């Protein structure tokens, strides 16, 4: 079946604007993760969903970041009042089972956000 | 913050040579995974090694894990130009997966 998809692939925002990034995980996958990857760095964990429940949001850098997965499938990462330091690639990943398992994470292509 | 650190940060080799990348991490883990990321593409899972395993092979990849030293290595044998990418180790605790800083590998044809 189809892999993880993300939209948009590229987003340019003016500082202060709100943005919404979408992730469509592999159908039936229970777990969904969001990561932020700054240029030249590895991905950094933002938040984790098990179905519709957000079980870990310890990586969200500020209260301007908000994520949801209301029906346990598609997820949206929203960033309010964007700042230049929010510029990064935002990656979404899903796994078939629970995060505690050794299931492989399947990553989407990412959304490259540039805040001017 | 990053859990692991890869060494070296960048590596350039000739096609056909072997490439070795090392990863050190800080806390206890359930398993350690290696990922590849090509320029402009998403991360692709390469191999997973559990905390009770010491070595694992997959095709041209060989991974070792030393939990006493909190380190792992990835060996790519007989490298190809298509292996040019960034390689990341990732450690898995209870729920969270934490990535290292990555090694940028260039394989020259």
GROMACS .gro file of N, CA, C and O in nm, chain A:
model
  464
    1UNK      N    1   0.082  -0.120   0.000
    1UNK     CA    2   0.000   0.000   0.000
    1UNK      C    3   0.085   0.124   0.000
    1UNK      O    4   0.207   0.119  -0.001
    2UNK      N    5   0.021   0.238   0.003
    2UNK     CA    6   0.091   0.365  -0.001
    2UNK      C    7   0.169   0.384   0.127
    2UNK      O    8   0.133   0.332   0.233
    3UNK      N    9   0.275   0.460   0.118
    3UNK     CA   10   0.355   0.491   0.236
    3UNK      C   11   0.297   0.609   0.310
    3UNK      O   12   0.183   0.652   0.287
    4UNK      N   13   0.379   0.665   0.399
    4UNK     CA   14   0.339   0.783   0.474
    4UNK      C   15   0.350   0.905   0.381
    4UNK      O   16   0.452   0.922   0.313
    5UNK      N   17   0.247   0.984   0.379
    5UNK     CA   18   0.253   1.105   0.297
    5UNK      C   19   0.236   1.228   0.386
    5UNK      O   20   0.171   1.222   0.492
    6UNK      N   21   0.297   1.337   0.340
    6UNK     CA   22   0.290   1.462   0.414
    6UNK      C   23   0.261   1.575   0.317
    6UNK      O   24   0.306   1.574   0.203
    7UNK      N   25   0.186   1.672   0.366
    7UNK     CA   26   0.158   1.788   0.283
    7UNK      C   27   0.149   1.913   0.370
    7UNK      O   28   0.109   1.904   0.488
    8UNK      N   29   0.188   2.029   0.317
    8UNK     CA   30   0.256   2.041   0.188
    8UNK      C   31   0.400   1.992   0.199
    8UNK      O   32   0.450   1.969   0.308
    9UNK      N   33   0.467   1.975   0.088
    9UNK     CA   34   0.609   1.937   0.091
    9UNK      C   35   0.696   2.056   0.128
    9UNK      O   36   0.799   2.040   0.195
   10UNK      N   37   0.655   2.173   0.088
   10UNK     CA   38   0.728   2.296   0.118
   10UNK      C   39   0.628   2.403   0.163
   10UNK      O   40   0.520   2.413   0.107
   11UNK      N   41   0.671   2.476   0.264
   11UNK     CA   42   0.585   2.584   0.314
   11UNK      C   43   0.672   2.702   0.351
   11UNK      O   44   0.769   2.688   0.427
   12UNK      N   45   0.639   2.819   0.297
   12UNK     CA   46   0.706   2.942   0.334
   12UNK      C   47   0.606   3.027   0.409
   12UNK      O   48   0.495   3.049   0.361
   13UNK      N   49   0.644   3.071   0.527
   13UNK     CA   50   0.554   3.152   0.608
   13UNK      C   51   0.626   3.277   0.652
   13UNK      O   52   0.748   3.277   0.674
   14UNK      N   53   0.550   3.385   0.667
   14UNK     CA   54   0.606   3.506   0.725
   14UNK      C   55   0.600   3.491   0.876
   14UNK      O   56   0.509   3.429   0.932
   15UNK      N   57   0.699   3.547   0.940
   15UNK     CA   58   0.704   3.540   1.086
   15UNK      C   59   0.572   3.590   1.145
   15UNK      O   60   0.521   3.695   1.106
   16UNK      N   61   0.519   3.511   1.237
   16UNK     CA   62   0.393   3.548   1.299
   16UNK      C   63   0.272   3.476   1.243
   16UNK      O   64   0.165   3.475   1.305
   17UNK      N   65   0.288   3.416   1.126
   17UNK     CA   66   0.177   3.342   1.066
   17UNK      C   67   0.160   3.208   1.135
   17UNK      O   68   0.254   3.152   1.192
   18UNK      N   69   0.040   3.154   1.126
   18UNK     CA   70   0.013   3.018   1.173
   18UNK      C   71   0.025   2.922   1.053
   18UNK      O   72  -0.012   2.957   0.941
   19UNK      N   73   0.076   2.802   1.080
   19UNK     CA   74   0.085   2.701   0.974
   19UNK      C   75   0.028   2.569   1.025
   19UNK      O   76   0.026   2.543   1.146
   20UNK      N   77  -0.018   2.488   0.932
   20UNK     CA   78  -0.070   2.355   0.964
   20UNK      C   79  -0.006   2.255   0.869
   20UNK      O   80  -0.013   2.271   0.747
   21UNK      N   81   0.054   2.153   0.925
   21UNK     CA   82   0.122   2.051   0.847
   21UNK      C   83   0.047   1.919   0.865
   21UNK      O   84   0.014   1.881   0.978
   22UNK      N   85   0.028   1.850   0.754
   22UNK     CA   86  -0.056   1.731   0.758
   22UNK      C   87   0.027   1.605   0.737
   22UNK      O   88   0.122   1.604   0.659
   23UNK      N   89  -0.014   1.500   0.806
   23UNK     CA   90   0.050   1.370   0.790
   23UNK      C   91  -0.057   1.263   0.771
   23UNK      O   92  -0.149   1.251   0.852
   24UNK      N   93  -0.042   1.187   0.662
   24UNK     CA   94  -0.128   1.070   0.639
   24UNK      C   95  -0.045   0.944   0.662
   24UNK      O   96   0.038   0.909   0.578
   25UNK      N   97  -0.065   0.876   0.774
   25UNK     CA   98   0.017   0.757   0.800
   25UNK      C   99  -0.029   0.640   0.714
   25UNK      O  100  -0.129   0.648   0.643
   26UNK      N  101   0.046   0.533   0.721
   26UNK     CA  102   0.005   0.410   0.654
   26UNK      C  103  -0.126   0.363   0.718
   26UNK      O  104  -0.138   0.363   0.842
   27UNK      N  105  -0.219   0.323   0.635
   27UNK     CA  106  -0.351   0.284   0.684
   27UNK      C  107  -0.340   0.172   0.787
   27UNK      O  108  -0.272   0.071   0.767
   28UNK      N  109  -0.407   0.193   0.900
   28UNK     CA  110  -0.408   0.090   1.005
   28UNK      C  111  -0.296   0.100   1.105
   28UNK      O  112  -0.295   0.027   1.205
   29UNK      N  113  -0.201   0.189   1.080
   29UNK     CA  114  -0.090   0.202   1.175
   29UNK      C  115  -0.138   0.270   1.303
   29UNK      O  116  -0.203   0.374   1.300
   30UNK      N  117  -0.102   0.211   1.413
   30UNK     CA  118  -0.149   0.256   1.543
   30UNK      C  119  -0.073   0.379   1.591
   30UNK      O  120  -0.129   0.474   1.643
   31UNK      N  121   0.059   0.375   1.574
   31UNK     CA  122   0.144   0.479   1.633
   31UNK      C  123   0.186   0.582   1.528
   31UNK      O  124   0.215   0.546   1.413
   32UNK      N  125   0.191   0.706   1.570
   32UNK     CA  126   0.232   0.815   1.482
   32UNK      C  127   0.323   0.908   1.559
   32UNK      O  128   0.297   0.942   1.675
   33UNK      N  129   0.431   0.945   1.494
   33UNK     CA  130   0.534   1.031   1.556
   33UNK      C  131   0.555   1.155   1.469
   33UNK      O  132   0.552   1.147   1.347
   34UNK      N  133   0.587   1.265   1.534
   34UNK     CA  134   0.633   1.386   1.466
   34UNK      C  135   0.775   1.416   1.514
   34UNK      O  136   0.806   1.406   1.634
   35UNK      N  137   0.858   1.456   1.417
   35UNK     CA  138   0.995   1.495   1.446
   35UNK      C  139   1.024   1.629   1.378
   35UNK      O  140   0.967   1.662   1.275
   36UNK      N  141   1.120   1.700   1.435
   36UNK     CA  142   1.170   1.824   1.375
   36UNK      C  143   1.316   1.801   1.342
   36UNK      O  144   1.393   1.755   1.427
   37UNK      N  145   1.355   1.832   1.218
   37UNK     CA  146   1.493   1.814   1.178
   37UNK      C  147   1.550   1.945   1.127
   37UNK      O  148   1.514   1.993   1.019
   38UNK      N  149   1.640   2.002   1.205
   38UNK     CA  150   1.708   2.124   1.163
   38UNK      C  151   1.817   2.087   1.064
   38UNK      O  152   1.863   1.972   1.059
   39UNK      N  153   1.860   2.183   0.986
   39UNK     CA  154   1.960   2.161   0.883
   39UNK      C  155   2.088   2.102   0.942
   39UNK      O  156   2.143   2.156   1.038
   40UNK      N  157   2.131   1.990   0.887
   40UNK     CA  158   2.256   1.928   0.932
   40UNK      C  159   2.247   1.852   1.062
   40UNK      O  160   2.349   1.806   1.115
   41UNK      N  161   2.126   1.835   1.114
   41UNK     CA  162   2.107   1.765   1.241
   41UNK      C  163   2.021   1.641   1.221
   41UNK      O  164   1.960   1.622   1.117
   42UNK      N  165   2.020   1.556   1.323
   42UNK     CA  166   1.929   1.444   1.321
   42UNK      C  167   1.790   1.487   1.362
   42UNK      O  168   1.771   1.594   1.423
   43UNK      N  169   1.689   1.406   1.331
   43UNK     CA  170   1.553   1.439   1.373
   43UNK      C  171   1.541   1.443   1.524
   43UNK      O  172   1.601   1.361   1.594
   44UNK      N  173   1.463   1.536   1.573
   44UNK     CA  174   1.436   1.544   1.717
   44UNK      C  175   1.288   1.519   1.740
   44UNK      O  176   1.202   1.578   1.676
   45UNK      N  177   1.262   1.432   1.837
   45UNK     CA  178   1.126   1.391   1.870
   45UNK      C  179   1.043   1.510   1.916
   45UNK      O  180   1.087   1.592   1.997
   46UNK      N  181   0.921   1.518   1.863
   46UNK     CA  182   0.828   1.621   1.908
   46UNK      C  183   0.715   1.560   1.990
   46UNK      O  184   0.691   1.600   2.104
   47UNK      N  185   0.644   1.464   1.930
   47UNK     CA  186   0.526   1.411   1.997
   47UNK      C  187   0.490   1.275   1.940
   47UNK      O  188   0.532   1.238   1.831
   48UNK      N  189   0.410   1.199   2.017
   48UNK     CA  190   0.373   1.063   1.981
   48UNK      C  191   0.225   1.039   2.009
   48UNK      O  192   0.174   1.078   2.114
   49UNK      N  193   0.157   0.976   1.913
   49UNK     CA  194   0.018   0.937   1.928
   49UNK      C  195   0.004   0.785   1.922
   49UNK      O  196   0.067   0.720   1.839
   50UNK      N  197  -0.079   0.734   2.007
   50UNK     CA  198  -0.124   0.595   1.995
   50UNK      C  199  -0.273   0.604   1.963
   50UNK      O  200  -0.354   0.641   2.048
   51UNK      N  201  -0.305   0.569   1.840
   51UNK     CA  202  -0.441   0.597   1.788
   51UNK      C  203  -0.469   0.747   1.803
   51UNK      O  204  -0.390   0.828   1.760
   52UNK      N  205  -0.577   0.785   1.869
   52UNK     CA  206  -0.607   0.928   1.880
   52UNK      C  207  -0.547   0.991   2.005
   52UNK      O  208  -0.554   1.114   2.022
   53UNK      N  209  -0.490   0.910   2.091
   53UNK     CA  210  -0.438   0.961   2.217
   53UNK      C  211  -0.295   1.011   2.202
   53UNK      O  212  -0.207   0.938   2.155
   54UNK      N  213  -0.272   1.133   2.246
   54UNK     CA  214  -0.138   1.191   2.244
   54UNK      C  215  -0.070   1.152   2.375
   54UNK      O  216  -0.096   1.212   2.480
   55UNK      N  217   0.017   1.052   2.369
   55UNK     CA  218   0.075   0.996   2.491
   55UNK      C  219   0.203   1.065   2.534
   55UNK      O  220   0.243   1.050   2.649
   56UNK      N  221   0.267   1.133   2.444
   56UNK     CA  222   0.393   1.199   2.479
   56UNK      C  223   0.405   1.324   2.394
   56UNK      O  224   0.407   1.315   2.272
   57UNK      N  225   0.409   1.438   2.458
   57UNK     CA  226   0.433   1.563   2.385
   57UNK      C  227   0.549   1.638   2.446
   57UNK      O  228   0.559   1.760   2.435
   58UNK      N  229   0.639   1.562   2.506
   58UNK     CA  230   0.750   1.622   2.578
   58UNK      C  231   0.848   1.696   2.486
   58UNK      O  232   0.924   1.780   2.533
   59UNK      N  233   0.847   1.663   2.358
   59UNK     CA  234   0.942   1.726   2.266
   59UNK      C  235   0.893   1.855   2.202
   59UNK      O  236   0.970   1.924   2.135
   60UNK      N  237   0.768   1.889   2.220
   60UNK     CA  238   0.716   2.013   2.161
   60UNK      C  239   0.791   2.131   2.224
   60UNK      O  240   0.792   2.146   2.346
   61UNK      N  241   0.853   2.216   2.141
   61UNK     CA  242   0.942   2.318   2.195
   61UNK      C  243   0.873   2.431   2.270
   61UNK      O  244   0.936   2.496   2.353
   62UNK      N  245   0.748   2.456   2.240
   62UNK     CA  246   0.678   2.563   2.310
   62UNK      C  247   0.528   2.541   2.297
   62UNK      O  248   0.483   2.453   2.223
   63UNK      N  249   0.452   2.624   2.367
   63UNK     CA  250   0.305   2.610   2.358
   63UNK      C  251   0.252   2.665   2.226
   63UNK      O  252   0.131   2.664   2.203
   64UNK      N  253   0.342   2.711   2.138
   64UNK     CA  254   0.297   2.750   2.004
   64UNK      C  255   0.276   2.627   1.916
   64UNK      O  256   0.216   2.636   1.809
   65UNK      N  257   0.329   2.514   1.959
   65UNK     CA  258   0.319   2.391   1.882
   65UNK      C  259   0.205   2.306   1.938
   65UNK      O  260   0.197   2.282   2.059
   66UNK      N  261   0.123   2.258   1.846
   66UNK     CA  262   0.008   2.179   1.886
   66UNK      C  263  -0.014   2.069   1.782
   66UNK      O  264  -0.007   2.095   1.663
   67UNK      N  265  -0.039   1.948   1.828
   67UNK     CA  266  -0.063   1.838   1.735
   67UNK      C  267  -0.190   1.766   1.773
   67UNK      O  268  -0.226   1.759   1.891
   68UNK      N  269  -0.256   1.712   1.673
   68UNK     CA  270  -0.378   1.637   1.698
   68UNK      C  271  -0.391   1.523   1.599
   68UNK      O  272  -0.336   1.527   1.489
   69UNK      N  273  -0.470   1.424   1.641
   69UNK     CA  274  -0.498   1.307   1.556
   69UNK      C  275  -0.638   1.259   1.596
   69UNK      O  276  -0.654   1.152   1.654
   70UNK      N  277  -0.738   1.338   1.566
   70UNK     CA  278  -0.871   1.320   1.625
   70UNK      C  279  -0.938   1.186   1.597
   70UNK      O  280  -1.015   1.139   1.681
   71UNK      N  281  -0.912   1.126   1.482
   71UNK     CA  282  -0.978   1.000   1.450
   71UNK      C  283  -0.880   0.884   1.444
   71UNK      O  284  -0.913   0.777   1.393
   72UNK      N  285  -0.759   0.909   1.494
   72UNK     CA  286  -0.663   0.801   1.500
   72UNK      C  287  -0.598   0.767   1.367
   72UNK      O  288  -0.533   0.662   1.356
   73UNK      N  289  -0.614   0.855   1.268
   73UNK     CA  290  -0.546   0.829   1.140
   73UNK      C  291  -0.465   0.953   1.103
   73UNK      O  292  -0.352   0.967   1.149
   74UNK      N  293  -0.522   1.044   1.026
   74UNK     CA  294  -0.452   1.165   0.984
   74UNK      C  295  -0.416   1.250   1.107
   74UNK      O  296  -0.492   1.259   1.203
   75UNK      N  297  -0.298   1.309   1.099
   75UNK     CA  298  -0.254   1.398   1.207
   75UNK      C  299  -0.216   1.533   1.150
   75UNK      O  300  -0.171   1.544   1.036
   76UNK      N  301  -0.235   1.636   1.231
   76UNK     CA  302  -0.198   1.771   1.193
   76UNK      C  303  -0.108   1.830   1.301
   76UNK      O  304  -0.138   1.821   1.420
   77UNK      N  305   0.002   1.886   1.258
   77UNK     CA  306   0.091   1.961   1.347
   77UNK      C  307   0.070   2.109   1.316
   77UNK      O  308   0.087   2.152   1.201
   78UNK      N  309   0.031   2.184   1.416
   78UNK     CA  310   0.004   2.326   1.397
   78UNK      C  311   0.108   2.408   1.473
   78UNK      O  312   0.140   2.376   1.588
   79UNK      N  313   0.158   2.508   1.408
   79UNK     CA  314   0.252   2.600   1.472
   79UNK      C  315   0.191   2.738   1.465
   79UNK      O  316   0.163   2.790   1.357
   80UNK      N  317   0.171   2.798   1.580
   80UNK     CA  318   0.112   2.932   1.585
   80UNK      C  319   0.224   3.037   1.595
   80UNK      O  320   0.330   3.012   1.652
   81UNK      N  321   0.195   3.151   1.538
   81UNK     CA  322   0.287   3.266   1.547
   81UNK      C  323   0.430   3.221   1.517
   81UNK      O  324   0.520   3.233   1.601
   82UNK      N  325   0.451   3.169   1.397
   82UNK     CA  326   0.581   3.111   1.362
   82UNK      C  327   0.695   3.209   1.383
   82UNK      O  328   0.682   3.330   1.363
   83UNK      N  329   0.808   3.153   1.423
   83UNK     CA  330   0.932   3.227   1.443
   83UNK      C  331   1.037   3.169   1.348
   83UNK      O  332   1.025   3.057   1.300
   84UNK      N  333   1.142   3.246   1.326
   84UNK     CA  334   1.247   3.200   1.233
   84UNK      C  335   1.311   3.070   1.281
   84UNK      O  336   1.347   2.986   1.199
   85UNK      N  337   1.321   3.052   1.413
   85UNK     CA  338   1.383   2.930   1.463
   85UNK      C  339   1.296   2.806   1.440
   85UNK      O  340   1.341   2.692   1.464
   86UNK      N  341   1.173   2.826   1.394
   86UNK     CA  342   1.087   2.712   1.361
   86UNK      C  343   1.121   2.654   1.223
   86UNK      O  344   1.071   2.547   1.187
   87UNK      N  345   1.204   2.723   1.147
   87UNK     CA  346   1.242   2.675   1.014
   87UNK      C  347   1.314   2.542   1.028
   87UNK      O  348   1.416   2.531   1.098
   88UNK      N  349   1.263   2.441   0.963
   88UNK     CA  350   1.316   2.305   0.974
   88UNK      C  351   1.234   2.215   0.881
   88UNK      O  352   1.136   2.258   0.821
   89UNK      N  353   1.277   2.090   0.874
   89UNK     CA  354   1.195   1.988   0.808
   89UNK      C  355   1.118   1.915   0.916
   89UNK      O  356   1.176   1.871   1.016
   90UNK      N  357   0.989   1.903   0.898
   90UNK     CA  358   0.904   1.832   0.994
   90UNK      C  359   0.870   1.696   0.936
   90UNK      O  360   0.808   1.686   0.830
   91UNK      N  361   0.911   1.592   1.007
   91UNK     CA  362   0.895   1.456   0.960
   91UNK      C  363   0.786   1.386   1.042
   91UNK      O  364   0.776   1.404   1.163
   92UNK      N  365   0.710   1.306   0.973
   92UNK     CA  366   0.609   1.224   1.036
   92UNK      C  367   0.645   1.078   1.012
   92UNK      O  368   0.699   1.043   0.906
   93UNK      N  369   0.619   0.993   1.110
   93UNK     CA  370   0.646   0.850   1.095
   93UNK      C  371   0.533   0.772   1.160
   93UNK      O  372   0.469   0.819   1.254
   94UNK      N  373   0.509   0.653   1.109
   94UNK     CA  374   0.408   0.568   1.171
   94UNK      C  375   0.461   0.426   1.186
   94UNK      O  376   0.552   0.383   1.113
   95UNK      N  377   0.407   0.355   1.284
   95UNK     CA  378   0.439   0.214   1.302
   95UNK      C  379   0.311   0.136   1.318
   95UNK      O  380   0.209   0.189   1.363
   96UNK      N  381   0.319   0.008   1.282
   96UNK     CA  382   0.200  -0.075   1.285
   96UNK      C  383   0.147  -0.092   1.426
   96UNK      O  384   0.028  -0.087   1.451
   97UNK      N  385   0.242  -0.115   1.520
   97UNK     CA  386   0.201  -0.146   1.656
   97UNK      C  387   0.228  -0.031   1.750
   97UNK      O  388   0.248   0.084   1.711
   98UNK      N  389   0.234  -0.068   1.875
   98UNK     CA  390   0.259   0.031   1.978
   98UNK      C  391   0.405   0.077   1.974
   98UNK      O  392   0.492   0.005   1.924
   99UNK      N  393   0.432   0.192   2.029
   99UNK     CA  394   0.568   0.246   2.025
   99UNK      C  395   0.664   0.159   2.103
   99UNK      O  396   0.783   0.160   2.076
  100UNK      N  397   0.612   0.082   2.198
  100UNK     CA  398   0.700   0.001   2.281
  100UNK      C  399   0.755  -0.119   2.205
  100UNK      O  400   0.846  -0.184   2.251
  101UNK      N  401   0.701  -0.149   2.090
  101UNK     CA  402   0.747  -0.266   2.015
  101UNK      C  403   0.869  -0.230   1.931
  101UNK      O  404   0.914  -0.116   1.928
  102UNK      N  405   0.919  -0.329   1.862
  102UNK     CA  406   1.034  -0.306   1.775
  102UNK      C  407   0.990  -0.281   1.632
  102UNK      O  408   1.069  -0.290   1.540
  103UNK      N  409   0.863  -0.248   1.612
  103UNK     CA  410   0.815  -0.224   1.476
  103UNK      C  411   0.895  -0.115   1.408
  103UNK      O  412   0.934  -0.016   1.469
  104UNK      N  413   0.914  -0.131   1.280
  104UNK     CA  414   0.985  -0.032   1.201
  104UNK      C  415   0.902   0.094   1.188
  104UNK      O  416   0.780   0.089   1.168
  105UNK      N  417   0.969   0.208   1.202
  105UNK     CA  418   0.904   0.335   1.175
  105UNK      C  419   0.915   0.365   1.026
  105UNK      O  420   1.024   0.357   0.968
  106UNK      N  421   0.805   0.398   0.964
  106UNK     CA  422   0.803   0.438   0.824
  106UNK      C  423   0.785   0.589   0.819
  106UNK      O  424   0.687   0.642   0.873
  107UNK      N  425   0.881   0.654   0.754
  107UNK     CA  426   0.881   0.800   0.753
  107UNK      C  427   0.821   0.855   0.624
  107UNK      O  428   0.836   0.798   0.516
  108UNK      N  429   0.757   0.968   0.638
  108UNK     CA  430   0.714   1.044   0.523
  108UNK      C  431   0.828   1.128   0.469
  108UNK      O  432   0.936   1.134   0.529
  109UNK      N  433   0.807   1.196   0.356
  109UNK     CA  434   0.913   1.275   0.293
  109UNK      C  435   0.942   1.405   0.367
  109UNK      O  436   1.045   1.468   0.343
  110UNK      N  437   0.854   1.444   0.457
  110UNK     CA  438   0.876   1.565   0.533
  110UNK      C  439   0.815   1.688   0.470
  110UNK      O  440   0.786   1.693   0.350
  111UNK      N  441   0.793   1.789   0.555
  111UNK     CA  442   0.752   1.922   0.510
  111UNK      C  443   0.865   2.018   0.548
  111UNK      O  444   0.900   2.027   0.665
  112UNK      N  445   0.920   2.085   0.446
  112UNK     CA  446   1.025   2.184   0.474
  112UNK      C  447   0.958   2.319   0.498
  112UNK      O  448   0.897   2.375   0.409
  113UNK      N  449   0.969   2.366   0.622
  113UNK     CA  450   0.910   2.495   0.660
  113UNK      C  451   1.020   2.600   0.666
  113UNK      O  452   1.122   2.582   0.733
  114UNK      N  453   0.997   2.709   0.596
  114UNK     CA  454   1.087   2.823   0.600
  114UNK      C  455   1.008   2.943   0.651
  114UNK      O  456   0.905   2.979   0.593
  115UNK      N  457   1.057   3.001   0.759
  115UNK     CA  458   0.991   3.118   0.816
  115UNK      C  459   1.077   3.240   0.787
  115UNK      O  460   1.195   3.246   0.826
  116UNK      N  461   1.019   3.336   0.717
  116UNK     CA  462   1.095   3.456   0.676
  116UNK      C  463   1.077   3.568   0.778
  116UNK      O  464   0.975   3.575   0.847
   0.00000   0.00000   0.00000
